[in-house]
Short mmCIF file of C-alpha atoms in Angstrom, two decimals:
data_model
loop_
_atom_site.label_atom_id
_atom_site.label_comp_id
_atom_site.label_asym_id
_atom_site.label_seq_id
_atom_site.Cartn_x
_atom_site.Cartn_y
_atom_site.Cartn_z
CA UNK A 1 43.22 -118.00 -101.52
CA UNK A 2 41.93 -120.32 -98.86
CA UNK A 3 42.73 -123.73 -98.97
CA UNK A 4 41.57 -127.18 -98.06
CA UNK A 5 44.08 -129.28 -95.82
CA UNK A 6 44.18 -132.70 -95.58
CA UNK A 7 46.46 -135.17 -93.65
CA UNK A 8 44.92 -138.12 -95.68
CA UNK A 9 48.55 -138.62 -98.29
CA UNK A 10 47.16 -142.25 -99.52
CA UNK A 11 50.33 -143.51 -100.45
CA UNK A 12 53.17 -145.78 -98.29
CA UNK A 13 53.80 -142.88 -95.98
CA UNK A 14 50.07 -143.25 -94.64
CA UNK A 15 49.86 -144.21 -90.99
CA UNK A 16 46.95 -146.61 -90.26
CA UNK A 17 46.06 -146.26 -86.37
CA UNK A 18 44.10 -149.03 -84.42
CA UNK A 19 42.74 -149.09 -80.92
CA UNK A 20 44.67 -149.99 -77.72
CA UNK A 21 41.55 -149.97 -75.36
CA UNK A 22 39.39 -152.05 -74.92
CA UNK A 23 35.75 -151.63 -75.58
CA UNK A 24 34.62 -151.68 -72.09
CA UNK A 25 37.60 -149.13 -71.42
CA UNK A 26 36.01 -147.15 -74.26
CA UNK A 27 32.79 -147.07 -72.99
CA UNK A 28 34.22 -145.84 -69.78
CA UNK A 29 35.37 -142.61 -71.37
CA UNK A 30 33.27 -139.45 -70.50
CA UNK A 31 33.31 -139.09 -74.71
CA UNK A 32 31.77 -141.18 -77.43
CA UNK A 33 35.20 -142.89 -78.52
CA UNK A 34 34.63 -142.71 -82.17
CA UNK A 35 33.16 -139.53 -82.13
CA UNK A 36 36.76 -137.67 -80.32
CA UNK A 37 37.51 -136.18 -83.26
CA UNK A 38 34.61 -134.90 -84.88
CA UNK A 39 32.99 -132.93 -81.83
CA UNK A 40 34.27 -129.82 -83.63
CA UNK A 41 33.23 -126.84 -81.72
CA UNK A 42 32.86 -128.40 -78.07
CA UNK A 43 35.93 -128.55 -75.69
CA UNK A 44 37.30 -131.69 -74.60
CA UNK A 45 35.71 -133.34 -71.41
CA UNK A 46 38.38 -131.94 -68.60
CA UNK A 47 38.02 -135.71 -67.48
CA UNK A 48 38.88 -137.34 -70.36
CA UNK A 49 42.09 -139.11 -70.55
CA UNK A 50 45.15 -139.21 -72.90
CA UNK A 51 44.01 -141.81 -75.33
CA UNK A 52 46.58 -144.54 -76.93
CA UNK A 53 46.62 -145.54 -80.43
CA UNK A 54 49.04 -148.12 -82.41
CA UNK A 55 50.09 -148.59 -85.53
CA UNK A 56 48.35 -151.40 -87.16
CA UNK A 57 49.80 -154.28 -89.83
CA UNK A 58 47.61 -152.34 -92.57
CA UNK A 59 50.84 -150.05 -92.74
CA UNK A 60 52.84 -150.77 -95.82
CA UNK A 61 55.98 -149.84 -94.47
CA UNK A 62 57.17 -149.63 -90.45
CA UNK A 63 57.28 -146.00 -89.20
CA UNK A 64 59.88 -144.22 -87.14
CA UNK A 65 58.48 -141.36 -86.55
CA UNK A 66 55.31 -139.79 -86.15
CA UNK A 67 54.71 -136.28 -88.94
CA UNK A 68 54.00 -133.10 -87.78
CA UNK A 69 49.73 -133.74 -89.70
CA UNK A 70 49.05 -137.05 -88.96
CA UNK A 71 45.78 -138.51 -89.46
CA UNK A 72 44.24 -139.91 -87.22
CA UNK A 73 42.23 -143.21 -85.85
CA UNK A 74 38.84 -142.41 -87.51
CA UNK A 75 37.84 -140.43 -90.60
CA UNK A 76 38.70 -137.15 -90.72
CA UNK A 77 40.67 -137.12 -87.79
CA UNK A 78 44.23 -134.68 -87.21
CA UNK A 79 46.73 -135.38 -85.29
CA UNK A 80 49.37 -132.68 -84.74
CA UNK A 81 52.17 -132.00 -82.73
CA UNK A 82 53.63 -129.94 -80.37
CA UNK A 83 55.59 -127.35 -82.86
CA UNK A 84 51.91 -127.93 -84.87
CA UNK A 85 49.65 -126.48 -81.91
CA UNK A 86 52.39 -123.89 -81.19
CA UNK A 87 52.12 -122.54 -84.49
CA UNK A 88 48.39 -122.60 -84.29
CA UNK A 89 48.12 -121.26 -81.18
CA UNK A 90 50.43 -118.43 -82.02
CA UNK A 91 48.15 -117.39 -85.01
CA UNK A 92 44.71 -118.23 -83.40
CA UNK A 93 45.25 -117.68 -79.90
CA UNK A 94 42.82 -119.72 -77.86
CA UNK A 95 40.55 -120.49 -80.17
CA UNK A 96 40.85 -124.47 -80.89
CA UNK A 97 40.90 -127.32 -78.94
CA UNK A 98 43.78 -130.24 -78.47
CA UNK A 99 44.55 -133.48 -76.55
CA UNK A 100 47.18 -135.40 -75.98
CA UNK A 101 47.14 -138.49 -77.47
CA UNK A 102 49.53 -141.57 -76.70
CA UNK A 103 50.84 -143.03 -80.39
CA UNK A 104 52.48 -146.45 -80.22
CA UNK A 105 54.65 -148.16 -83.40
CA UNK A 106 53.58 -151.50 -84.40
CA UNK A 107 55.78 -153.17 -81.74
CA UNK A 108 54.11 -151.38 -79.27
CA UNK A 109 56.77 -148.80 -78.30
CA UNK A 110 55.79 -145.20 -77.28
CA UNK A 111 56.48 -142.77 -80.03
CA UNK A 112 58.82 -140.19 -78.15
CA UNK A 113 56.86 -136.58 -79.87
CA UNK A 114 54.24 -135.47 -78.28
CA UNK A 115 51.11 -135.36 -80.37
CA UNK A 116 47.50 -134.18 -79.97
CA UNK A 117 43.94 -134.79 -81.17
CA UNK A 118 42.53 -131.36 -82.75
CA UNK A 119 38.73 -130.13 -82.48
CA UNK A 120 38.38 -126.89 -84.73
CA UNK A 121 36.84 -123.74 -83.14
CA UNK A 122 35.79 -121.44 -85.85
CA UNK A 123 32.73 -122.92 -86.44
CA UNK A 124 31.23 -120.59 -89.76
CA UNK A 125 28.48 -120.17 -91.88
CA UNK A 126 30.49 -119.46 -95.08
CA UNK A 127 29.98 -121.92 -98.11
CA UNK A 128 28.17 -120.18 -101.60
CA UNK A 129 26.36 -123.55 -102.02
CA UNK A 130 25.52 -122.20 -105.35
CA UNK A 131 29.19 -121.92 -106.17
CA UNK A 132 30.15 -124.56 -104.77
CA UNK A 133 30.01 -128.93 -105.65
CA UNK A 134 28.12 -129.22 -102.75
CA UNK A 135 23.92 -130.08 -102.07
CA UNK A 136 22.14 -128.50 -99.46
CA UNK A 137 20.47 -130.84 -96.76
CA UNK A 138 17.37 -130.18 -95.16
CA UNK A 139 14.85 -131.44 -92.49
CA UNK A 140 11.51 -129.57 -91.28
CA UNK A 141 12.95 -126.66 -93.52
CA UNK A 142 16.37 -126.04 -91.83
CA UNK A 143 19.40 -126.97 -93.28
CA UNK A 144 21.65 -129.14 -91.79
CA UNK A 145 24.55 -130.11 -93.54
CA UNK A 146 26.07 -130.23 -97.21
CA UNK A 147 26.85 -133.37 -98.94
CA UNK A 148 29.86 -133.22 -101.62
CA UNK A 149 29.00 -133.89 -105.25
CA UNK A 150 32.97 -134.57 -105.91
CA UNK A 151 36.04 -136.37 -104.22
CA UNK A 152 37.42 -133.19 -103.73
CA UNK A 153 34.57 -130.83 -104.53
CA UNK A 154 35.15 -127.23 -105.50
CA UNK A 155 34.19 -125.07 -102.12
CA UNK A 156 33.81 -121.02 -102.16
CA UNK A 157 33.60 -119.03 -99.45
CA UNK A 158 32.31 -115.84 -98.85
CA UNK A 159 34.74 -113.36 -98.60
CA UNK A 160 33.17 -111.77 -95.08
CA UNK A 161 33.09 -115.22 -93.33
CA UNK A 162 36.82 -116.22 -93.65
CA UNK A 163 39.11 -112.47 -93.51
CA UNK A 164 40.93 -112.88 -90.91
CA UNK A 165 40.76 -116.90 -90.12
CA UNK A 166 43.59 -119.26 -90.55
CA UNK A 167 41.95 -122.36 -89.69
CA UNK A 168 38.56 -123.28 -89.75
CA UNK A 169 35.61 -125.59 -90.97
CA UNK A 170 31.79 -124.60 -91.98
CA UNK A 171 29.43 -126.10 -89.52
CA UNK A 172 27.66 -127.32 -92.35
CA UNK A 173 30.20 -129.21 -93.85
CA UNK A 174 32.48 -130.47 -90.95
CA UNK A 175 34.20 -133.34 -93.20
CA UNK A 176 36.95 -130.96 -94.19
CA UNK A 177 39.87 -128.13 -92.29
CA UNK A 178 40.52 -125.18 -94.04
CA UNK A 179 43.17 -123.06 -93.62
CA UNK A 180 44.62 -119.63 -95.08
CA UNK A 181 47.32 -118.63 -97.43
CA UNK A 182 49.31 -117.07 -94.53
CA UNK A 183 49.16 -120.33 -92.94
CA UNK A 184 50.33 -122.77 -95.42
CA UNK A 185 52.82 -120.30 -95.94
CA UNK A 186 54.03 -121.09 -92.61
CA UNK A 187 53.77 -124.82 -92.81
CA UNK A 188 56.12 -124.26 -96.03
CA UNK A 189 58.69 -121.73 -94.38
CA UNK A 190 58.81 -124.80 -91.58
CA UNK A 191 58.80 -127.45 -94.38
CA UNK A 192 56.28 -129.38 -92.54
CA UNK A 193 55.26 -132.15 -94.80
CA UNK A 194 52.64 -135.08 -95.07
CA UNK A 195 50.11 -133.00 -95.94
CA UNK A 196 47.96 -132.38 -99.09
CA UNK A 197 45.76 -128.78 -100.07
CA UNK A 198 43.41 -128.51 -102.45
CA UNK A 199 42.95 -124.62 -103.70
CA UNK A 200 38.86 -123.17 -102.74
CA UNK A 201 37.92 -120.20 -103.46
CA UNK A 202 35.87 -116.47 -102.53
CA UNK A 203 33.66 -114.66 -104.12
CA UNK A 204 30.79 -112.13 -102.28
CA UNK A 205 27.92 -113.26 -100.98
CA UNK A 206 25.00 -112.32 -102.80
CA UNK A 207 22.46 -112.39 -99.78
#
C-alpha cells in the first residue's frame, strides 16, 4: 500500500520556522526564496547557499531539538536530516535532491543536527483521477495540475507507475510526498517520529 507522508503534526510539537535573511539577501539568491522547496524535479542551483531559518514565537512550546521530518519554512516544505537522507539515499540512490539548511531555536542558537531541504525526483504520471478526490485542471486542452476535493483526499495510483518507488510525488499534484510500505517500514524499525501517513491506494489503469 502506498502511502501519503506528511511532516505537518498540527499539534504543540509543530515547529513554526521564520526567515533570518533579509529580503534584499533573498533576492540575492540564484533561487526564488519561497519557491526552494517546491522546485520538485530541478536540482538545486550549485551556487546557492546554506539557507538559515529560526524558530519563531508562533511555537507553543520551546524546542530542543530539531525531528528527523521537520517541516519546513513554507507550505509543503521537508526538512530531513542526515540519518533521513542516508536512509533515502540508500533506497533511491541518486535520485532526489537535498540542501543544507541552517535551523536556529528561538534564541537564536544553531541547532547542532544537520538538516536539509528536500526536492523530490520521481516526478510521475500516476493518479486514476477517476478514482481518486481529485479534479482535473486544464488550459488550451492540456492538463496541468489536480486540485483536491478533500483535506486529505483519497489518491490511487496506478499500479505500473509506483512498483518499485519509495518516494515520490505526481507532477500533477506536487502538494503531497508519497512514499512505500517498505519505507515507512523503515522509518518504524528506526522509530523516527513526527510524522503523519495517510493510506492511498492502486488499482490498474484502465487506459
Amino acid at each position: 500500500m502506498p502511502w501519503q507522508l506528511t511532516a505537518e503534526i498540527t499539534d504543540s510539537r509543530e515547529l513554526h520556522w521564520g526567515d533570518m535573511l533579509t529580503e534584499e539577501e533573498q533576492n540575492q539568491l540564484p533561487e526564488k526564496y519561497s519557491h526552494l522547496g517546491m522546485e520538485h524535479g530541478v536540482p538545486f542551483h550549485p551556487d546557492l547557499p546554506p539557507i538559515p531559518y529560526g524558530l519563531t514565537i508562533n511555537n507553543r512550546k520551546r524546542h530542543t531539538t530539531v525531528p528527523a521530518i521537520c517541516s519546513g519554512r513554507f507550505a509543503y516544505d521537508i526538512f530531513f536530516d542526515e540519518g533521513m537522507k542516508a536512509l533515502i539515499e540508500e533506497m533511491e540512490p541518486g535520485v532526489h535532491f537535498f540542501h543544507l539548511v541552517s535551523l536556529y531555536s528561538q534564541s537564536e542558537e544553531l541547532f547542532d543536527t544537520k538538516h536539509f531541504l528536500f526536492r523530490a525526483d520521481q516526478l510521475i504520471d500516476g493518479i486514476i483521477p477517476e478514482q481518486s478526490e481529485v479534479v482535473p485542471k486544464h488550459m488550451n486542452g492540456t492538463l496541468r495540475r489536480y486540485l483536491e476535493t478533500a483535506v486529505w483526499p483519497k489518491i490511487t495510483w496506478a499500479e505500473d507507475a509506483i512498483a518499485g518507488r519509495h518516494l515520490w510525488m505526481d507532477k500533477y499534484f506536487k502538494r503531497s510526498l508519497y512514499c512505500s510500505d517498505a519505507f515507512l517500514e523503515q522509518l518504524q524499525k528506526r522509530n523516527v517520529g513526527h510524522y503523519r501517513t495517510f493510506p492511498s491506494f492502486t488499482a490498474h489503469r484502465l487506459h
